[in-house]
PDB file of C-alpha atoms and ligand atoms in Angstrom:
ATOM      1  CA  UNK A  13       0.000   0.000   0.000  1.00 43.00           C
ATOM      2  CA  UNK A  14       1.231   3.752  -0.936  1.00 44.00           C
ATOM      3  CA  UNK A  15       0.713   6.517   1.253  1.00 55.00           C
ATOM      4  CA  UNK A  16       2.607   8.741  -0.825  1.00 81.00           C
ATOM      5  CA  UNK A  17      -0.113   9.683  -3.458  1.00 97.00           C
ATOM      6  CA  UNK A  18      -2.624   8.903  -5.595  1.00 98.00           C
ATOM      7  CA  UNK A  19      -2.805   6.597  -8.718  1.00 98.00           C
ATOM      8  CA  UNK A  20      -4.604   8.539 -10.770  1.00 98.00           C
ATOM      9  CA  UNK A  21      -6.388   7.033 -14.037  1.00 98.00           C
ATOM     10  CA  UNK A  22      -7.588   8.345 -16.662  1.00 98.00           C
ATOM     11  CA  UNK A  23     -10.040   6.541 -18.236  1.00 98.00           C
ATOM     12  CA  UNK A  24     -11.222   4.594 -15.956  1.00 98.00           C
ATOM     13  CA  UNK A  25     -14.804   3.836 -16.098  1.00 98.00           C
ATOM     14  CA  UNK A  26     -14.724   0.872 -18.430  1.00 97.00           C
ATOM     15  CA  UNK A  27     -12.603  -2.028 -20.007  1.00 98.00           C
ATOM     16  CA  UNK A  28      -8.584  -2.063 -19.045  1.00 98.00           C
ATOM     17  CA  UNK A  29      -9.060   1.104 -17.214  1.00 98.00           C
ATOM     18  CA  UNK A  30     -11.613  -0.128 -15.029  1.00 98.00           C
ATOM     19  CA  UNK A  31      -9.278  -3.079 -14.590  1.00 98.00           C
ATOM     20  CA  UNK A  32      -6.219  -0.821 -13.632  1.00 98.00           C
ATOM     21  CA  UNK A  33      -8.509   0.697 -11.043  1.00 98.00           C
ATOM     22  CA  UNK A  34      -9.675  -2.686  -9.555  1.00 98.00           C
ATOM     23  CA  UNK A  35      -6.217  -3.302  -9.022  1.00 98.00           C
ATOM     24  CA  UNK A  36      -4.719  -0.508  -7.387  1.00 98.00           C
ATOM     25  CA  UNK A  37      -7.600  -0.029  -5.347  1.00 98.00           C
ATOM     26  CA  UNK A  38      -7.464  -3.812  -4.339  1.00 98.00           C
ATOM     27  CA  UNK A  39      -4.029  -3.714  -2.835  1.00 98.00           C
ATOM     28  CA  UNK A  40      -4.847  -0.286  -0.914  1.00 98.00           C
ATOM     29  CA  UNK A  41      -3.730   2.539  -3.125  1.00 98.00           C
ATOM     30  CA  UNK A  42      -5.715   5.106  -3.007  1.00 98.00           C
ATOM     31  CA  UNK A  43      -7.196   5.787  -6.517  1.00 98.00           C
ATOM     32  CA  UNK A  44      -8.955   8.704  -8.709  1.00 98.00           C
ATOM     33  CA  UNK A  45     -10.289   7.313 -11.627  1.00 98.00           C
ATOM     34  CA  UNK A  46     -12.102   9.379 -14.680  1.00 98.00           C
ATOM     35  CA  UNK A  47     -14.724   9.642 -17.044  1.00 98.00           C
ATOM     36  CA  UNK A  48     -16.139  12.041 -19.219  1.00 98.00           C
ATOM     37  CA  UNK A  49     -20.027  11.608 -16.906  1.00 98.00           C
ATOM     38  CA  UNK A  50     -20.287  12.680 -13.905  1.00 98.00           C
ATOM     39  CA  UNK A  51     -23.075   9.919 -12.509  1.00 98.00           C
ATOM     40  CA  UNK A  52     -21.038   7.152 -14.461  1.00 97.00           C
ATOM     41  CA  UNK A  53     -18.299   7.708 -13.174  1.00 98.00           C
ATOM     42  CA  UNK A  54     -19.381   8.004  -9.306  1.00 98.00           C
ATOM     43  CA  UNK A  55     -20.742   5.076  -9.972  1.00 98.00           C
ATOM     44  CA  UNK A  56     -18.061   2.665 -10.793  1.00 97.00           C
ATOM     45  CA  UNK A  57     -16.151   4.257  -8.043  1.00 98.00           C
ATOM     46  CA  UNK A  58     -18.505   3.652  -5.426  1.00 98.00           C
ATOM     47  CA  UNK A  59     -18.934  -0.078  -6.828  1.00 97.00           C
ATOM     48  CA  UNK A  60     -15.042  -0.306  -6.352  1.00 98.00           C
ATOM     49  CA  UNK A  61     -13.517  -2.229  -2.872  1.00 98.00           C
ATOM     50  CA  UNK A  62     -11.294   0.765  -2.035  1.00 98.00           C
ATOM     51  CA  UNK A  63     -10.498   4.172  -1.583  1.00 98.00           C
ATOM     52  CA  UNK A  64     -11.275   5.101  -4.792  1.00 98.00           C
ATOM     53  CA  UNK A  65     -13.032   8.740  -5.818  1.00 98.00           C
ATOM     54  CA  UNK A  66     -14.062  10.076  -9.145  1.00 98.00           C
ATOM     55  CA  UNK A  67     -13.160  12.933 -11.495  1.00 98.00           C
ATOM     56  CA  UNK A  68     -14.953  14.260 -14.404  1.00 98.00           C
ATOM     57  CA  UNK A  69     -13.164  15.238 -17.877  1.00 98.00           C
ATOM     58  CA  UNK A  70     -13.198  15.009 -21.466  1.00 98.00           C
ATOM     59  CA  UNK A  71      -9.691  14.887 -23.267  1.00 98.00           C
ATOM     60  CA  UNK A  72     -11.254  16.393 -26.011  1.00 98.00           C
ATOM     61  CA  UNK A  73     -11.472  19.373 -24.444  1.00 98.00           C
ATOM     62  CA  UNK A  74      -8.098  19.767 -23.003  1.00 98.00           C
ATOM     63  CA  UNK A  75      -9.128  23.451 -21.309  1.00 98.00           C
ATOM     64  CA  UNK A  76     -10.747  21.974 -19.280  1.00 98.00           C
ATOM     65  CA  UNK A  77      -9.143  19.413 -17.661  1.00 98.00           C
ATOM     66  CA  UNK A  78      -6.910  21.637 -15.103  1.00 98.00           C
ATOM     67  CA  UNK A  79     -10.445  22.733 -13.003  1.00 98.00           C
ATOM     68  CA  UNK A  80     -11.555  19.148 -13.443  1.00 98.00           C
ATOM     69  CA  UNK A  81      -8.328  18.182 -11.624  1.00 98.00           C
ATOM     70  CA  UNK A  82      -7.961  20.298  -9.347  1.00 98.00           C
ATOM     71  CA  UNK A  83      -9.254  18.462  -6.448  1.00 96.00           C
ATOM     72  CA  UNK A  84      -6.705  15.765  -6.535  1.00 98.00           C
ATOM     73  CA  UNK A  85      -3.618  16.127  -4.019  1.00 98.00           C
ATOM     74  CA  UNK A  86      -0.561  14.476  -4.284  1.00 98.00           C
ATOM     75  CA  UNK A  87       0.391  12.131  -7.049  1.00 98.00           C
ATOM     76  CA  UNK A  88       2.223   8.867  -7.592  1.00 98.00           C
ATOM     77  CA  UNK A  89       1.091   7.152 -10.755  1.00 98.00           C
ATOM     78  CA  UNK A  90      -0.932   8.704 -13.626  1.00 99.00           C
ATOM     79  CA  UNK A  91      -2.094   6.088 -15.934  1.00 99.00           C
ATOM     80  CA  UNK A  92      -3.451   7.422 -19.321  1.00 98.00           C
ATOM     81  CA  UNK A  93      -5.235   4.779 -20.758  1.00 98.00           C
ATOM     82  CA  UNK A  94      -8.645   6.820 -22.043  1.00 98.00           C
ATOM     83  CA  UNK A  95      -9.328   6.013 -25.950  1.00 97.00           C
ATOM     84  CA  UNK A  96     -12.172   7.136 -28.510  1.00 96.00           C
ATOM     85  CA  UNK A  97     -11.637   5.034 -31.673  1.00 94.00           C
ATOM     86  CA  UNK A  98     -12.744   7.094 -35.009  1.00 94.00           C
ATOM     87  CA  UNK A  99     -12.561   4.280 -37.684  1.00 93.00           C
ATOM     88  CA  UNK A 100     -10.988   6.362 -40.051  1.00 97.00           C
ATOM     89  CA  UNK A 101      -9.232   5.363 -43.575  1.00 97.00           C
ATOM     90  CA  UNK A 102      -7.590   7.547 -45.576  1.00 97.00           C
ATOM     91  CA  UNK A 103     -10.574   6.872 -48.179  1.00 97.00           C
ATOM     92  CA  UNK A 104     -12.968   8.368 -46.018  1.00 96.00           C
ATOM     93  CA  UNK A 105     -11.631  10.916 -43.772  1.00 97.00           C
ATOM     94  CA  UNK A 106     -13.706  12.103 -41.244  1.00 97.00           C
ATOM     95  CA  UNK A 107     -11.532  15.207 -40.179  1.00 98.00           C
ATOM     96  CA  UNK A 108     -13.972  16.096 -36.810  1.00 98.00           C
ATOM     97  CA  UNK A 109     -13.753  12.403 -35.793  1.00 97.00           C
ATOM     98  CA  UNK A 110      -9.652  12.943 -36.264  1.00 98.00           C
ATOM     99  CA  UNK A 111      -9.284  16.043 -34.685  1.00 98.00           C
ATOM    100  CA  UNK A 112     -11.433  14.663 -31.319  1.00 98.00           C
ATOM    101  CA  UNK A 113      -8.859  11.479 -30.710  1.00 98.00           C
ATOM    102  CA  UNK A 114      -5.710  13.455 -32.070  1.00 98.00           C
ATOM    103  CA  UNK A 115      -6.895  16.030 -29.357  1.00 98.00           C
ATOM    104  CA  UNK A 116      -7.773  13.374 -27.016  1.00 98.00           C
ATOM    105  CA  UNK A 117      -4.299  11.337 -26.931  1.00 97.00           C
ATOM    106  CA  UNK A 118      -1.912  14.145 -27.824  1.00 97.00           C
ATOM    107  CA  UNK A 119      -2.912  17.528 -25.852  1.00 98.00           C
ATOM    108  CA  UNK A 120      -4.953  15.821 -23.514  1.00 98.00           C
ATOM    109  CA  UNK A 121      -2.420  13.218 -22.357  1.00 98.00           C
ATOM    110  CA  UNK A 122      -0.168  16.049 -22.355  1.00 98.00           C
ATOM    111  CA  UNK A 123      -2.459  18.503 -20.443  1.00 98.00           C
ATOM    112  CA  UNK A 124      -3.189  16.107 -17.342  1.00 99.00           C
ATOM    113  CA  UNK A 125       0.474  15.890 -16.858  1.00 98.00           C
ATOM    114  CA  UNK A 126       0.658  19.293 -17.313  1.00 98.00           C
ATOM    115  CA  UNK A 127      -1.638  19.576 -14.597  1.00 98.00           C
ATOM    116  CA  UNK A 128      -0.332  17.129 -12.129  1.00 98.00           C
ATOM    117  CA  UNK A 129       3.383  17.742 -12.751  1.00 98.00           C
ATOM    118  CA  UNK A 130       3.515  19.805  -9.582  1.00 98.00           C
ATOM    119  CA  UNK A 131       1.783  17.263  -7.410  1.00 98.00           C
ATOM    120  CA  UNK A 132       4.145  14.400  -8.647  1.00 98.00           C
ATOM    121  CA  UNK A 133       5.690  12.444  -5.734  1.00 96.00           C
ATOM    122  CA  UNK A 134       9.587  11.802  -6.495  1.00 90.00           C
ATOM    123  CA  UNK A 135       9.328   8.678  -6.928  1.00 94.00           C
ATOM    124  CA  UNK A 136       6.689   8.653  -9.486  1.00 97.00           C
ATOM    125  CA  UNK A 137       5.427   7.295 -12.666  1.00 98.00           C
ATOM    126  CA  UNK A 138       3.523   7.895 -15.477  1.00 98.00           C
ATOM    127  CA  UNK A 139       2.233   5.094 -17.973  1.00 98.00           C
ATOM    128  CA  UNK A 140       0.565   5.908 -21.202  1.00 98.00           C
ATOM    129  CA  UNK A 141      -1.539   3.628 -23.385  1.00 98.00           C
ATOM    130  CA  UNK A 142      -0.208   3.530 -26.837  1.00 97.00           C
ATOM    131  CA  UNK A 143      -1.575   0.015 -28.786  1.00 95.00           C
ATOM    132  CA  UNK A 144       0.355  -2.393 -31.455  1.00 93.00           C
ATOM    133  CA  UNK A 145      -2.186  -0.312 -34.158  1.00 94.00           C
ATOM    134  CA  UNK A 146       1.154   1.743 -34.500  1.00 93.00           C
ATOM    135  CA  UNK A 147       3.213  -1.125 -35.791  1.00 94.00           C
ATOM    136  CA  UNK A 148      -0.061  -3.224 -37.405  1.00 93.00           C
ATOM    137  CA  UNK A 149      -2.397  -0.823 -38.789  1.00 94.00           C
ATOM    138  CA  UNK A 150      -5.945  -2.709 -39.492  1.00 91.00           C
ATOM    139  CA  UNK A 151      -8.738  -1.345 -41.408  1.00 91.00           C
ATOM    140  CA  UNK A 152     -10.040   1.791 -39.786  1.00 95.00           C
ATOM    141  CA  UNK A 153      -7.227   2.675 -37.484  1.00 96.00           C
ATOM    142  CA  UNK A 154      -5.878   5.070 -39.344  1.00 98.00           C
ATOM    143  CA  UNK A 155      -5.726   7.945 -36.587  1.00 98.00           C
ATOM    144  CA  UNK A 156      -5.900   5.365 -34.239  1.00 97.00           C
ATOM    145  CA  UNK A 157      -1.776   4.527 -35.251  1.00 97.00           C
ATOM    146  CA  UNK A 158      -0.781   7.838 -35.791  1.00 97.00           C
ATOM    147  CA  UNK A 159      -1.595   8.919 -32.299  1.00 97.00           C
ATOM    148  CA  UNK A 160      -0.018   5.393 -30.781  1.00 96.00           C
ATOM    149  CA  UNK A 161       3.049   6.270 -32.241  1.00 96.00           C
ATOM    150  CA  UNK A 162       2.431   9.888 -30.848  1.00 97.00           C
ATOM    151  CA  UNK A 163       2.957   8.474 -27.838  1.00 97.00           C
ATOM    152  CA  UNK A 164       6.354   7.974 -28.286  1.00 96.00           C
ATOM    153  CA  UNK A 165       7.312  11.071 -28.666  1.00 96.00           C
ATOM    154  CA  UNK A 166       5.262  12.385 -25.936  1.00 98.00           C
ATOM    155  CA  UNK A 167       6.992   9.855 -23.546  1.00 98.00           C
ATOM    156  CA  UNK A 168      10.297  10.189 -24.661  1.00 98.00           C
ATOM    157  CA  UNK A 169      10.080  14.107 -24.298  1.00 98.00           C
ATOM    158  CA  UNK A 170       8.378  14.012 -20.739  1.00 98.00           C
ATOM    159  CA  UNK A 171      11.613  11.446 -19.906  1.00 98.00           C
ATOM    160  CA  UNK A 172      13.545  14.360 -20.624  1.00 98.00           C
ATOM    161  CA  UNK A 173      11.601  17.345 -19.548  1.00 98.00           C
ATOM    162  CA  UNK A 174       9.969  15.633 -15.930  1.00 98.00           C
ATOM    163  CA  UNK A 175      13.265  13.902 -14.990  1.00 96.00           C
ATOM    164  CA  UNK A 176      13.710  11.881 -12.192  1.00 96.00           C
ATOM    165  CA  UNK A 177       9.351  11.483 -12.613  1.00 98.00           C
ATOM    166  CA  UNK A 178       9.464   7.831 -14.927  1.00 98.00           C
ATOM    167  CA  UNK A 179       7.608   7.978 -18.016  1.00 98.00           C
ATOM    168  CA  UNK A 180       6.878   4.465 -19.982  1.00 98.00           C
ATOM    169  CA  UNK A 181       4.230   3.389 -22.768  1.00 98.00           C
ATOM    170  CA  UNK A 182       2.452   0.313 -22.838  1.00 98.00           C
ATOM    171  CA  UNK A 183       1.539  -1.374 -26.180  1.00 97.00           C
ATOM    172  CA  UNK A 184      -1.475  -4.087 -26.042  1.00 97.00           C
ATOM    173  CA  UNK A 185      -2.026  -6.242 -28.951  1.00 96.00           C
ATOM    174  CA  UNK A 186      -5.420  -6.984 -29.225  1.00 95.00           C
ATOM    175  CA  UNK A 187      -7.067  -7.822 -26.309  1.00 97.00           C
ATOM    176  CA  UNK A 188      -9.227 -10.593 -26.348  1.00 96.00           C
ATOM    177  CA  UNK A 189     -11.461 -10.400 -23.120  1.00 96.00           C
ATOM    178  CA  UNK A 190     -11.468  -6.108 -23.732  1.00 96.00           C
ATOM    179  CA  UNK A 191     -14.937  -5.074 -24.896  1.00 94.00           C
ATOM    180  CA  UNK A 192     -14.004  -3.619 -27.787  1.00 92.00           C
ATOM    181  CA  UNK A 193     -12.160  -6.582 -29.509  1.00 91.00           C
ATOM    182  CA  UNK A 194     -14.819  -9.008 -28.071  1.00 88.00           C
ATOM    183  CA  UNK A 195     -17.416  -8.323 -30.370  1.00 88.00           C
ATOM    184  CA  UNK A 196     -14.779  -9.095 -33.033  1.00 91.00           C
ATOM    185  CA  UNK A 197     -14.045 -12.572 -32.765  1.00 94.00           C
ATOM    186  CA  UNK A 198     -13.256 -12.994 -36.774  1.00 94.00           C
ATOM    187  CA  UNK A 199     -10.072 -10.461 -35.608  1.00 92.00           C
ATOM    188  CA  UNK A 200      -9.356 -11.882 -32.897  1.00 95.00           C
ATOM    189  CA  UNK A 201      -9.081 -15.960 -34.431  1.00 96.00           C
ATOM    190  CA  UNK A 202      -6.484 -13.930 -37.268  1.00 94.00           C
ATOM    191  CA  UNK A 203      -4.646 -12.660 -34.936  1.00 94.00           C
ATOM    192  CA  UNK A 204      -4.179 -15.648 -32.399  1.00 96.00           C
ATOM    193  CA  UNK A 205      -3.799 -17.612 -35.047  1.00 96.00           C
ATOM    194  CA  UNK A 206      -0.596 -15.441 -35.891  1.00 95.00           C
ATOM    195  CA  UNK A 207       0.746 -15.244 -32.384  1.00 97.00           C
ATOM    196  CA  UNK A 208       4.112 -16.652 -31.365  1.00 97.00           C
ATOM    197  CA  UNK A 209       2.740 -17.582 -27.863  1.00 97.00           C
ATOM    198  CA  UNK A 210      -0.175 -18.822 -29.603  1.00 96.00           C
ATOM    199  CA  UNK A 211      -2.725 -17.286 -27.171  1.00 97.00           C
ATOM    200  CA  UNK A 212      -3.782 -13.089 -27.287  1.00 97.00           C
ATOM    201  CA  UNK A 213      -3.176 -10.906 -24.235  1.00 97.00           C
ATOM    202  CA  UNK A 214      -6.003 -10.585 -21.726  1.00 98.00           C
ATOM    203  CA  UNK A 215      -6.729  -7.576 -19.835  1.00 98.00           C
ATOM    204  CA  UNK A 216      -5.283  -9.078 -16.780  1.00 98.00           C
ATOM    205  CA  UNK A 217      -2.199  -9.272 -18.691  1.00 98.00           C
ATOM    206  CA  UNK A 218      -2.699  -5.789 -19.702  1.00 98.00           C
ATOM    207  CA  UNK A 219      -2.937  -4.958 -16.070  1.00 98.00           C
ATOM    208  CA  UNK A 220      -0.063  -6.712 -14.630  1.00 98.00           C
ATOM    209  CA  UNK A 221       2.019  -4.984 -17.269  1.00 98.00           C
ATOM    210  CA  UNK A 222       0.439  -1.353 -16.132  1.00 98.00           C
ATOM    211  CA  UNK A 223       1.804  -2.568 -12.373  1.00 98.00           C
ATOM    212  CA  UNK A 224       5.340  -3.392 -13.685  1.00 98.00           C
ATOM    213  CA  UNK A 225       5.541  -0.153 -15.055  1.00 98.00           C
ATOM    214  CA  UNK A 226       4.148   1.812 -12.176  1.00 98.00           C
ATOM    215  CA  UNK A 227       6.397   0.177  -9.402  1.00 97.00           C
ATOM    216  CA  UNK A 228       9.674  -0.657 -11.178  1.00 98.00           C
ATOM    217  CA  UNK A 229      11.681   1.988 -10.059  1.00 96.00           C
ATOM    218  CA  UNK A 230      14.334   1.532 -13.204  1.00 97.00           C
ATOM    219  CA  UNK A 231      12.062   1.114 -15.732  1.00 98.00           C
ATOM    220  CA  UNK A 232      12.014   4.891 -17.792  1.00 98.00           C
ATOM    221  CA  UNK A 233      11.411   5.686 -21.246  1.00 98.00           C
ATOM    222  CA  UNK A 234      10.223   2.489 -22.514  1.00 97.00           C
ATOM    223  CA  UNK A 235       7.955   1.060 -25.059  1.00 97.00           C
ATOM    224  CA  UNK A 236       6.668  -1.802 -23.415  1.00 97.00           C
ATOM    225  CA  UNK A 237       4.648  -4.504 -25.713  1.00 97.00           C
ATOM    226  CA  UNK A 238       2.079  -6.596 -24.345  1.00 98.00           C
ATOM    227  CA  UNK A 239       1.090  -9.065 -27.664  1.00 97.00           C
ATOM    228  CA  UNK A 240       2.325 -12.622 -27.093  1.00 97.00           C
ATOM    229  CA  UNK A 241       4.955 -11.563 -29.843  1.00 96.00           C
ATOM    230  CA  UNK A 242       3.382 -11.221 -32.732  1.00 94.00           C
ATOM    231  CA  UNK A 243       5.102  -7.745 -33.190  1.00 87.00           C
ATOM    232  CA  UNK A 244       8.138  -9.756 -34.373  1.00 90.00           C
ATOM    233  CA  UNK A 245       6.688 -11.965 -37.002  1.00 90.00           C
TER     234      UNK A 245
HETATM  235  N1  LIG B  13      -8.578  -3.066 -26.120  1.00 74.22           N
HETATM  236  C1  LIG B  13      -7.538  -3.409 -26.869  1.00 74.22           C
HETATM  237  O1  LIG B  13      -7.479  -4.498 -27.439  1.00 74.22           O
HETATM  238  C2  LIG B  13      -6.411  -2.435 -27.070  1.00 74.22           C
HETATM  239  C3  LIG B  13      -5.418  -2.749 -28.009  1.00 74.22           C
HETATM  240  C4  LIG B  13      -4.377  -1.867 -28.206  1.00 74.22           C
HETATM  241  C5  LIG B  13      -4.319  -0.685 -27.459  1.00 74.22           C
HETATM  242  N2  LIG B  13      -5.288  -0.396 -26.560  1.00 74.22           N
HETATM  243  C6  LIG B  13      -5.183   0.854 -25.806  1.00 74.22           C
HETATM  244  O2  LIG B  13      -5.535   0.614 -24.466  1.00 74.22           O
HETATM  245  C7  LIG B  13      -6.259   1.738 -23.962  1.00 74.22           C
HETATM  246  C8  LIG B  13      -7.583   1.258 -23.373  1.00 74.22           C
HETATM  247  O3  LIG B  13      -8.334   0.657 -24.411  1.00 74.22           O
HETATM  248  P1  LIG B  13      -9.798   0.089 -24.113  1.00 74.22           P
HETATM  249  O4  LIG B  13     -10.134  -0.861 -25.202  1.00 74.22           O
HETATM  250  O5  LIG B  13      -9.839  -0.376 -22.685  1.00 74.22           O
HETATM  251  O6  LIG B  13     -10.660   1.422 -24.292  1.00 74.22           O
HETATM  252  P2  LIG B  13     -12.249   1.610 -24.113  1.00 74.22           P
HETATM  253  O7  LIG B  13     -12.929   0.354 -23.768  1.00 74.22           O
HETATM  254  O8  LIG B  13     -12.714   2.275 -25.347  1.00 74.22           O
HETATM  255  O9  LIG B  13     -12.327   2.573 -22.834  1.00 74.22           O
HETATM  256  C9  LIG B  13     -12.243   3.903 -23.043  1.00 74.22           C
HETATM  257  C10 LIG B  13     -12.127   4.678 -21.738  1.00 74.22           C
HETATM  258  O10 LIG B  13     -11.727   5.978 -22.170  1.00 74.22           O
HETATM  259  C11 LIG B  13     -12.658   6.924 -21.655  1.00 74.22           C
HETATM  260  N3  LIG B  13     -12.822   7.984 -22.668  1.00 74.22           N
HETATM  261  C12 LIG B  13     -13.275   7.865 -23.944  1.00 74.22           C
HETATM  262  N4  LIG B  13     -13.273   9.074 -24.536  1.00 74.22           N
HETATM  263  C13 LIG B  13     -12.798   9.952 -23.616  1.00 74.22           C
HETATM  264  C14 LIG B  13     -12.536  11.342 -23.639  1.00 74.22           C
HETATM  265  N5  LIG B  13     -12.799  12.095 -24.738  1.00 74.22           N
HETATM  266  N6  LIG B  13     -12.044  11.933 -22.532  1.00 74.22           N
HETATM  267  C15 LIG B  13     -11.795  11.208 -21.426  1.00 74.22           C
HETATM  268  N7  LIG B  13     -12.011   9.877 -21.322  1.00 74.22           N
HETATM  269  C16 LIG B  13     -12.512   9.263 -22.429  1.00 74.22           C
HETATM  270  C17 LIG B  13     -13.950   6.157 -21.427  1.00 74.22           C
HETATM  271  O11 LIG B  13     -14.676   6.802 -20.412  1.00 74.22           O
HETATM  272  P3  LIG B  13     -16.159   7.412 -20.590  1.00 74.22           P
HETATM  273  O12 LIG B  13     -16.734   6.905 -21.874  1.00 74.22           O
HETATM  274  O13 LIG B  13     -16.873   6.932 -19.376  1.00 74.22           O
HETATM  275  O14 LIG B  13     -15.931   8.884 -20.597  1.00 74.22           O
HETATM  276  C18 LIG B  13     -13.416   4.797 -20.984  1.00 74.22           C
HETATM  277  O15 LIG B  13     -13.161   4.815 -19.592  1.00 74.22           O
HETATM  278  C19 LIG B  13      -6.440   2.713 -25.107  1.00 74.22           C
HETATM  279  O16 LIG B  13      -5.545   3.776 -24.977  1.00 74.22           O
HETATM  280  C20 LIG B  13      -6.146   1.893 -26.343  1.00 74.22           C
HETATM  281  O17 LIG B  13      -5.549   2.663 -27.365  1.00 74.22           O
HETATM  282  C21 LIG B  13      -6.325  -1.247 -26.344  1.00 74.22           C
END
């Protein structure tokens, strides 16, 4: 258990971030998790075990995120994990749809640390969500891999720029049991079928990874992969 701050997640109302927020709440941290609904969000925190409270933002709308955070006190993990997939292709560009996750992962990632820099414990960590879209683009993630390999630079700058804070990104594959990817089984038999360790990640797997990354107190500037391997086939 940490007494030293908050894990803060962002994003955590649903799928892996509602798993990430299970789990730190579960072994005693104490947690702020986000969504972009007020009731929603007081709601899964309230059906959490744990000290776990609730914030209310949309990434989209980065200007507002400093007031929305404002509440929180000190901080020792930030884990950006929020997503709005827009589907796009370069064949059909839907430039609104683009802007809102471009805005989402890029200034909005960038504005809650922003926000929270000054309440960072020293011994703190920040993990953001990037996906293996960036090395495998599918049909329809267009903006979806652009921003994932955003991410890298955003790390790698805030590695630099928030030194000794730790800064890593954490690649999923697809994840099988995340409710996105579920109601795609025809993906999801390609792409275990593909996969060195012959099985897909899980968001337990996910989650485990998110932990690593958190309390590893060497671990800085890395792009960690969580796909079973298929990224080298
Ligand atoms: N699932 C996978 O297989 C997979 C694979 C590769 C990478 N990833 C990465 O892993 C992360 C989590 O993915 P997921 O599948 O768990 O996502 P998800 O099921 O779509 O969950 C999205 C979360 O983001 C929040 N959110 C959406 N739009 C937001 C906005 N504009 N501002 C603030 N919060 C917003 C949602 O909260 P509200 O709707 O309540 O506001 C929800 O808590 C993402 O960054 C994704 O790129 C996932």
């Amino acid at each position: 258990m940490s007494e030293q701050g908050a894990v803060v997640v962002i994003g955590g109302t649903r799928s892996i971030g509602r798993e990430i927020v299970r789990y730190f709440a579960g072994r005693g941290d104490l947690v702020v998790m986000t969504g972009r609904d007020a009731v929603a969000a007081r709601e899964v925190a309230a059906g959490t075990p744990g000290r776990v409270s609730s914030a209310v933002l949309d990434l989209a709308k980065p200007k507002g995120i400093a007031s929305a955070l404002k509440g929180v006190g000190p901080v020792r993990a930030i884990i950006l994990s929020a997503i709005e997939r827009d589907q796009n292709t370069i064949a059909d560009y839907d430039i609104d749809r683009a802007l809102s996750l471009a805005t989402l992962k890029l200034v909005g990632y960038t504005e809650v640390v922003h926000t929270l820099m000054g309440r960072l414990t020293p011994d703190a960590s920040i993990v953001m969500f990037g996906g293996l879209a960036k090395e495998r683009p599918y049909p329809g993630s267009l903006t979806v891999s652009t921003v994932n390999a955003g991410v890298l630079g955003l790390v790698r700058s805030l590695v630099v720029e928030l030194k000794p804070v730790r800064v890593n990104s954490l690649h999923p594959g697809l994840v099988e049991d995340s409710p996105y990817w579920e109601e795609r089984q025809a993906a999801l038999d390609v792409a275990r079928s593909k996969t060195p360790i012959g099985r897909l990640a899980r968001m337990d797997d996910i989650v485990d990874a998110c932990a690593f990354l958190v309390d590893n107190r060497a671990v800085n500037g890395v792009e960690l992969f969580i796909d079973g391997g298929i990224s080298c086939v």
